mmCIF file of C-alpha atoms in Angstrom:
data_model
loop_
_atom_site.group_PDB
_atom_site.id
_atom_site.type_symbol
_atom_site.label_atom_id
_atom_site.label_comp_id
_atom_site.label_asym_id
_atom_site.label_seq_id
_atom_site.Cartn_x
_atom_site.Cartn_y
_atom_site.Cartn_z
ATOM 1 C CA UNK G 144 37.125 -106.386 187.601
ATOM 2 C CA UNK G 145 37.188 -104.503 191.054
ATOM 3 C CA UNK G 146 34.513 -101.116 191.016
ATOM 4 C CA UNK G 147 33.891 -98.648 193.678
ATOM 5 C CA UNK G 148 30.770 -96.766 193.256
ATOM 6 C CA UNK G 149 30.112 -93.499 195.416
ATOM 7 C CA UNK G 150 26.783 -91.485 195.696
ATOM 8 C CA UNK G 151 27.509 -88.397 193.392
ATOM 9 C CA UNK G 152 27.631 -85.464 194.748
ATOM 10 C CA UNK G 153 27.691 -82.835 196.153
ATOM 11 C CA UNK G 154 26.786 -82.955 199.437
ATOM 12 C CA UNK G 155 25.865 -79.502 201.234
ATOM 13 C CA UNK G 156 25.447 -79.641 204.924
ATOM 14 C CA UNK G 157 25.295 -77.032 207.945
ATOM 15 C CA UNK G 158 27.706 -77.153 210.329
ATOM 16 C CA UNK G 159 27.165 -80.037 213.116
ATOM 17 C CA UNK G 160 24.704 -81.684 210.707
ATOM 18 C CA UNK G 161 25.181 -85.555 210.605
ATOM 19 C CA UNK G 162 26.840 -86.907 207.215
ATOM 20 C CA UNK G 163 26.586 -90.203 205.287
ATOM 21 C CA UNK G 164 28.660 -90.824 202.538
ATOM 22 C CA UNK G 165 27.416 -94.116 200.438
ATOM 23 C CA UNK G 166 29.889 -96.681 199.353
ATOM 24 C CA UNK G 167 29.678 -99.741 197.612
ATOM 25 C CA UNK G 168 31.843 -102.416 195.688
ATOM 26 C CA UNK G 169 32.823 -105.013 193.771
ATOM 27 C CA UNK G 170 36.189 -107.121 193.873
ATOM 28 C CA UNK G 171 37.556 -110.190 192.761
ATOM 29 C CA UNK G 172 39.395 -110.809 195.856
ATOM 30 C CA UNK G 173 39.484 -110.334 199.643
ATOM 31 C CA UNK G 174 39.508 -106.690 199.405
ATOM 32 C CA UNK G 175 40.973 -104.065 201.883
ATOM 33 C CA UNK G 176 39.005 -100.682 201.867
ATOM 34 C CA UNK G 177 39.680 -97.016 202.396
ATOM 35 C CA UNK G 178 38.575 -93.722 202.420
ATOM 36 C CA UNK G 179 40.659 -90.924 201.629
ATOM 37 C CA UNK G 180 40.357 -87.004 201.702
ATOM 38 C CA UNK G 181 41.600 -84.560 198.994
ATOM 39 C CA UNK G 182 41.520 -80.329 200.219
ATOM 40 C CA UNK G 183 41.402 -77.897 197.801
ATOM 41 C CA UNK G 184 45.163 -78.589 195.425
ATOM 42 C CA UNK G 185 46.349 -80.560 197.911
ATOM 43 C CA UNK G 186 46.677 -84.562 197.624
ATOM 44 C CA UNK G 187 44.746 -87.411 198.977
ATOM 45 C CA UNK G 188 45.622 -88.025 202.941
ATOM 46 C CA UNK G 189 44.481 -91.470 203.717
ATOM 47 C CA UNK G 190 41.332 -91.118 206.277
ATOM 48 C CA UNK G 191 40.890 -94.261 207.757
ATOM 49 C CA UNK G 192 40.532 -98.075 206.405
ATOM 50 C CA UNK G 193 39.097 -101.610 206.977
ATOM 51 C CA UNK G 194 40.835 -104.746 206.177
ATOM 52 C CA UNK G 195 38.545 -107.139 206.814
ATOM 53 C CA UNK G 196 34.743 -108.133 207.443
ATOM 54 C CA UNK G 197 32.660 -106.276 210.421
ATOM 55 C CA UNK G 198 35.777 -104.143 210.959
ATOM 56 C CA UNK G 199 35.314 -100.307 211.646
ATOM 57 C CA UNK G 200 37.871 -97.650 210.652
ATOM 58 C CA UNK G 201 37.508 -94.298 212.835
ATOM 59 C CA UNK G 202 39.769 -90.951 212.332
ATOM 60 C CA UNK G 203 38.921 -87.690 213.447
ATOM 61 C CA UNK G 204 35.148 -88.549 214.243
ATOM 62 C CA UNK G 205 34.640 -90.242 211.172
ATOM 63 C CA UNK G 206 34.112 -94.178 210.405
ATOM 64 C CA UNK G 207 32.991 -96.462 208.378
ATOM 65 C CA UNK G 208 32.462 -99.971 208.732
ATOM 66 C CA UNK G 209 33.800 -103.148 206.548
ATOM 67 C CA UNK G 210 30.203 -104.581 205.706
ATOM 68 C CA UNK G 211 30.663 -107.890 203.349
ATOM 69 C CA UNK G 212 27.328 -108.840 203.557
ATOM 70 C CA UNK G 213 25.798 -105.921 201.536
ATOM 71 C CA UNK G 214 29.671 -105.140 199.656
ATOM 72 C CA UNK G 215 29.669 -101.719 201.508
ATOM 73 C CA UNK G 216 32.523 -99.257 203.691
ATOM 74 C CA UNK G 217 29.644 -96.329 204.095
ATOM 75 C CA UNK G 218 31.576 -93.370 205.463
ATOM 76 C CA UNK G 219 29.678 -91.188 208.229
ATOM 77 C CA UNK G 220 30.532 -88.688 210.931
ATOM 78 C CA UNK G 221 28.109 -87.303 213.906
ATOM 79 C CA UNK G 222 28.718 -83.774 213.649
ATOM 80 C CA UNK G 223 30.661 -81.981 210.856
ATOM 81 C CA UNK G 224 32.417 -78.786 210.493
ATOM 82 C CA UNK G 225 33.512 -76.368 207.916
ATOM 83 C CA UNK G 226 37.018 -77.621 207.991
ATOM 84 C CA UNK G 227 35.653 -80.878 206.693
ATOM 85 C CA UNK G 228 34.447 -79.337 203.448
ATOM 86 C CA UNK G 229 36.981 -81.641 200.765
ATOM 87 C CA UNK G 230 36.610 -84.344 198.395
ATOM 88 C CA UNK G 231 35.952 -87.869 199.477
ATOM 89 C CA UNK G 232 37.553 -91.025 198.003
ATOM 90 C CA UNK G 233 36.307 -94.661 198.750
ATOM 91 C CA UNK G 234 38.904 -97.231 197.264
ATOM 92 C CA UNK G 235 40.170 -100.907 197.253
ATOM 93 C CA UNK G 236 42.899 -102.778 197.015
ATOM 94 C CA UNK G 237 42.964 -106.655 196.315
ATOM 95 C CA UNK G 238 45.607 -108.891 197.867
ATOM 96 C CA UNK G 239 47.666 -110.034 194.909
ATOM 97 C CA UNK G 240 47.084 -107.262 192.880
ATOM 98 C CA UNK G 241 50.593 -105.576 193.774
ATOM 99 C CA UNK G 242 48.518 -103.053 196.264
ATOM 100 C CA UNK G 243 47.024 -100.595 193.336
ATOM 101 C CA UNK G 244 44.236 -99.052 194.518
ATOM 102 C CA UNK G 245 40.851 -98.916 193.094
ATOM 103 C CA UNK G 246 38.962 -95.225 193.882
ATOM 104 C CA UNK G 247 35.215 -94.447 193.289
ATOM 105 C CA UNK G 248 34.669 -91.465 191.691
ATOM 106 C CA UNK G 249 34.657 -88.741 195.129
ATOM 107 C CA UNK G 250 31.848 -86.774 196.651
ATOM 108 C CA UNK G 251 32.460 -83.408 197.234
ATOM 109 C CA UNK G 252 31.109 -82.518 200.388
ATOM 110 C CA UNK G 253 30.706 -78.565 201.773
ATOM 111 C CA UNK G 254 29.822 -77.622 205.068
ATOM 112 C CA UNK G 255 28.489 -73.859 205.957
ATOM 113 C CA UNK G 256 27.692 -71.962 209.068
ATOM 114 C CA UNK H 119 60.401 -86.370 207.428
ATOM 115 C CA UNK H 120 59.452 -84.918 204.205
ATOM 116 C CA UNK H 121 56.752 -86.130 202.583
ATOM 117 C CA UNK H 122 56.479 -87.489 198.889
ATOM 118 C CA UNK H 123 57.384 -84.809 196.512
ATOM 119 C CA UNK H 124 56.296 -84.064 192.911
ATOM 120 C CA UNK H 125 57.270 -81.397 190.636
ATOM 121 C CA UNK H 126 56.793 -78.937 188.948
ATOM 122 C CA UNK H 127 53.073 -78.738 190.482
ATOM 123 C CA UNK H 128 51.653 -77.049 187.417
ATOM 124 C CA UNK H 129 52.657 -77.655 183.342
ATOM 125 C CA UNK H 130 51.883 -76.760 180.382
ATOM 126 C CA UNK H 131 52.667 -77.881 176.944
ATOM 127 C CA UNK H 132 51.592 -77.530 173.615
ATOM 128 C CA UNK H 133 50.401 -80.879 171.689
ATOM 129 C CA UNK H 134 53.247 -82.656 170.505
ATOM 130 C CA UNK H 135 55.736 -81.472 173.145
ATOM 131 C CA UNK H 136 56.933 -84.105 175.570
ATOM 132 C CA UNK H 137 55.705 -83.778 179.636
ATOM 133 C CA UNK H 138 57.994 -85.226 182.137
ATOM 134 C CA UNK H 139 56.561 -85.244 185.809
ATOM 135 C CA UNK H 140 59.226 -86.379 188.566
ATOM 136 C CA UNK H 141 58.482 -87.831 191.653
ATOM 137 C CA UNK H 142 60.742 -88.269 195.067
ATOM 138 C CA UNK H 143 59.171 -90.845 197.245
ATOM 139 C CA UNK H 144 59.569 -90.332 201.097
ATOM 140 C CA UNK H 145 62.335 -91.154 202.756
ATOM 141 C CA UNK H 146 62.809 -95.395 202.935
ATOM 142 C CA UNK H 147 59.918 -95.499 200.560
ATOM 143 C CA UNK H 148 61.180 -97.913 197.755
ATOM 144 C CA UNK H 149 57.656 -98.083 196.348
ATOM 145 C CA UNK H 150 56.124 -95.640 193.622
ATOM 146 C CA UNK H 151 52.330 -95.649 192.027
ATOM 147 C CA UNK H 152 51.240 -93.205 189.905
ATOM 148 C CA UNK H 153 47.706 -92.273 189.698
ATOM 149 C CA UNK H 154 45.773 -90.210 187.084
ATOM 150 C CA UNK H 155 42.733 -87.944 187.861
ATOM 151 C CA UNK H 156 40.856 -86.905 185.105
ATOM 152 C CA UNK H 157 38.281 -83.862 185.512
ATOM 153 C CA UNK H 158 35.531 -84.574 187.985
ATOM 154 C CA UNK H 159 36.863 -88.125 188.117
ATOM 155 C CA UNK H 160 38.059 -90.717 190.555
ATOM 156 C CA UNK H 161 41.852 -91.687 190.428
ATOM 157 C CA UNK H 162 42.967 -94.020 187.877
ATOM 158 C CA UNK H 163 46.218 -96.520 188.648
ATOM 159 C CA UNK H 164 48.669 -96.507 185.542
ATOM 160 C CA UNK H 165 51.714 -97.844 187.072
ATOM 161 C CA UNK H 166 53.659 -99.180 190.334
ATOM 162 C CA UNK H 167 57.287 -99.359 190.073
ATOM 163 C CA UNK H 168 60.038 -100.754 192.316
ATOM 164 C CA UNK H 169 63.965 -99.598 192.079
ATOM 165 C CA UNK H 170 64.632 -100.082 188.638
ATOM 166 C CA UNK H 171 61.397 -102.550 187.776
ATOM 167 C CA UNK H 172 58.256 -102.046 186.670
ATOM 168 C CA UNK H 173 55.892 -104.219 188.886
ATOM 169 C CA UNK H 174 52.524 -103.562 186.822
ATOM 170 C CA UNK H 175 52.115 -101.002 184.172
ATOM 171 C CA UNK H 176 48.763 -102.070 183.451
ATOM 172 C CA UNK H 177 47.218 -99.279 183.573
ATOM 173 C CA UNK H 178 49.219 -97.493 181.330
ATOM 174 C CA UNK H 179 48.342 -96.299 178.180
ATOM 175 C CA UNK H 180 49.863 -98.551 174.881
ATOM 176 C CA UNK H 181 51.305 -95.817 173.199
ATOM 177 C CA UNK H 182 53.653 -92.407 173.982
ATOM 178 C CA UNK H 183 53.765 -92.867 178.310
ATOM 179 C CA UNK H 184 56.506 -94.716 180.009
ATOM 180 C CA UNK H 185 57.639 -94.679 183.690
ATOM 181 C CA UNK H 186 61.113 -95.121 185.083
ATOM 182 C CA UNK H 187 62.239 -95.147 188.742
ATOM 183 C CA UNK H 188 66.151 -95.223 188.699
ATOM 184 C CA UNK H 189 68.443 -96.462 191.424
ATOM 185 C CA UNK H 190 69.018 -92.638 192.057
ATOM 186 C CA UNK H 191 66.899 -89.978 191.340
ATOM 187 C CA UNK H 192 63.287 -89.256 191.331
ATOM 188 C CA UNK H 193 60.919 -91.388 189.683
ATOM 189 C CA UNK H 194 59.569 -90.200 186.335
ATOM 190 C CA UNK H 195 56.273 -90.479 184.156
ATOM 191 C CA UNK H 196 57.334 -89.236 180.453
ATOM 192 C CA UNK H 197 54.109 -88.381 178.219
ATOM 193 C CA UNK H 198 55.443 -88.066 174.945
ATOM 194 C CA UNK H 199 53.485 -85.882 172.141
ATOM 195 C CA UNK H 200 51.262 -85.001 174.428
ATOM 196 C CA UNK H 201 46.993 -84.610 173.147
ATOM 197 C CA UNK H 202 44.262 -82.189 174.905
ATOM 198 C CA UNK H 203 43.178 -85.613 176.072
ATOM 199 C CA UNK H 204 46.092 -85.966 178.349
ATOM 200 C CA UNK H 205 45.369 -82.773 180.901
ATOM 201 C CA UNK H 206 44.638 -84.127 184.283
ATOM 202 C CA UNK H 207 46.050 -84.444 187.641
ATOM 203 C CA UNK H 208 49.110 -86.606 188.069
ATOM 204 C CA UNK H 209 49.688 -88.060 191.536
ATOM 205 C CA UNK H 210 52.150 -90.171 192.705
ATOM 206 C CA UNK H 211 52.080 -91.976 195.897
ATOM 207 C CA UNK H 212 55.048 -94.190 197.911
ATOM 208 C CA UNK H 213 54.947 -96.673 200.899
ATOM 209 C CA UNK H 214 57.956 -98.570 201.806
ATOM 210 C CA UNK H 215 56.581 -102.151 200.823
ATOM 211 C CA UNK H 216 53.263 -103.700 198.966
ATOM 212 C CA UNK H 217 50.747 -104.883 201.156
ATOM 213 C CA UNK H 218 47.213 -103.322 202.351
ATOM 214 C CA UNK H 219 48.225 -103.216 205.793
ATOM 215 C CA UNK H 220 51.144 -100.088 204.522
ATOM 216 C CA UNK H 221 49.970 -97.174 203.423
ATOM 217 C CA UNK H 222 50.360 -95.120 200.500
ATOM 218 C CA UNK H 223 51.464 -91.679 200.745
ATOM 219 C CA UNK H 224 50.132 -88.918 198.014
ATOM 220 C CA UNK H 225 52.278 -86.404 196.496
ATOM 221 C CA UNK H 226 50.105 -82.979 195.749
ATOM 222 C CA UNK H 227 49.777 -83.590 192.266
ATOM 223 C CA UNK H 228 51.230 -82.496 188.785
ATOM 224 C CA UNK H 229 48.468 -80.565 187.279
ATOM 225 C CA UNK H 230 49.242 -80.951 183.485
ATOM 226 C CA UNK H 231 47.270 -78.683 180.950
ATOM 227 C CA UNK H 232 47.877 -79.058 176.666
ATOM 228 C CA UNK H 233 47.133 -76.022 175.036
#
């Protein structure tokens, strides 16, 4: 079946520091990726995505780039701040498989001064 | 444009009581998933429902949940008798058609706690 598998967290980081998130997968299709961002009770806000090979996603400073070679959508950003402390979600979706997405299992990431 | 609505935002029941979380889909949006989040887990798909279909309830459980999204109203996930087993987060997201290229908009979340 289709896996996402995230490095565990969490991730503590100073403010301005340079962040990697690791993501990998597995999917039965042609998969379309994601990453999405979950604050503190709130919901998950898609971040930015990738629907097909060597394509990069960017939002607010982030990206991540569709690699199919090595089955990864690592997520990374140049300079973080504290506003970026959340939860992050890589995911997957299949064409054919009525859109459902597939999430890894989040890193928490936390930024201080 | 409000966005996709979900209440209440907190419940609790006792086991055996029945849970009913509704969901109102944005504006246009004719297409509802609902996502579980266990503690300290990823999100889990359980179902994706059209106006009055079910599309793929395959990640439902067999026994005591069932999902309905009427031709008026909110969408609802029903967890009858509920266990301890069942607290988690309940999201539900909408987009206005199935495909990768439209995106799927997240409620906050029913958090759901059996006593």
């Amino acid at each position: 079946g289709d896996s996402v598998t995230q490095m565990e967290g969490p991730v503590t980081l100073s403010e301005e520091a340079f962040l990697t998130i690791n993501c990998t997968y597995t999917a039965t299709g042609y998969p379309s990726l994601f990453w999405y961002v979950q604050y503190p009770g709130e919901g998950l806000q898609l971040l930015l995505k990738a629907t097909k090979a060597d394509d990069k996603g960017s939002n607010k400073g982030f990206e991540a780039t569709y690699r199919k070679e090595t089955t990864s959508f690592h997520l990374e950003k140049g300079s973080v701040q504290v506003s970026d402390s959340a939860v992050y979600f890589c995911a997957l979706t299949v064409t054919g498989t009525a859109s459902k997405l597939t999430f890894g299992t989040g890193t928490r990431l936390q930024v201080t001064l | 444009n409000a966005g996709v609505m979900q209440n209440p935002r907190h419940l609790v029941r006792r086991r055996g009581q029945e849970a009913r979380l509704r969901c109102s889909p944005m504006k246009g949006h004719s297409h509802v998933y609902w996502y579980r989040q266990l503690p300290e887990e990823g999100l889990k798909f359980m179902v994706y429902l059209q106006k009055e279909n079910i599309i793929d309830e395959s990640g439902m459980p067999k026994e005591r949940f069932s999902a309905e999204f009427p031709k008026e109203g909110p969408s609802i996930l029903r967890i009858q008798q509920v266990v301890r087993g069942d607290s988690a987060a309940y999201f539900c997201a909408s987009s206005p058609a199935s495909g990768a290229m439209y995106e799927q908009y997240f409620g906050p979340g029913t958090r759901l706690t059996v006593t």
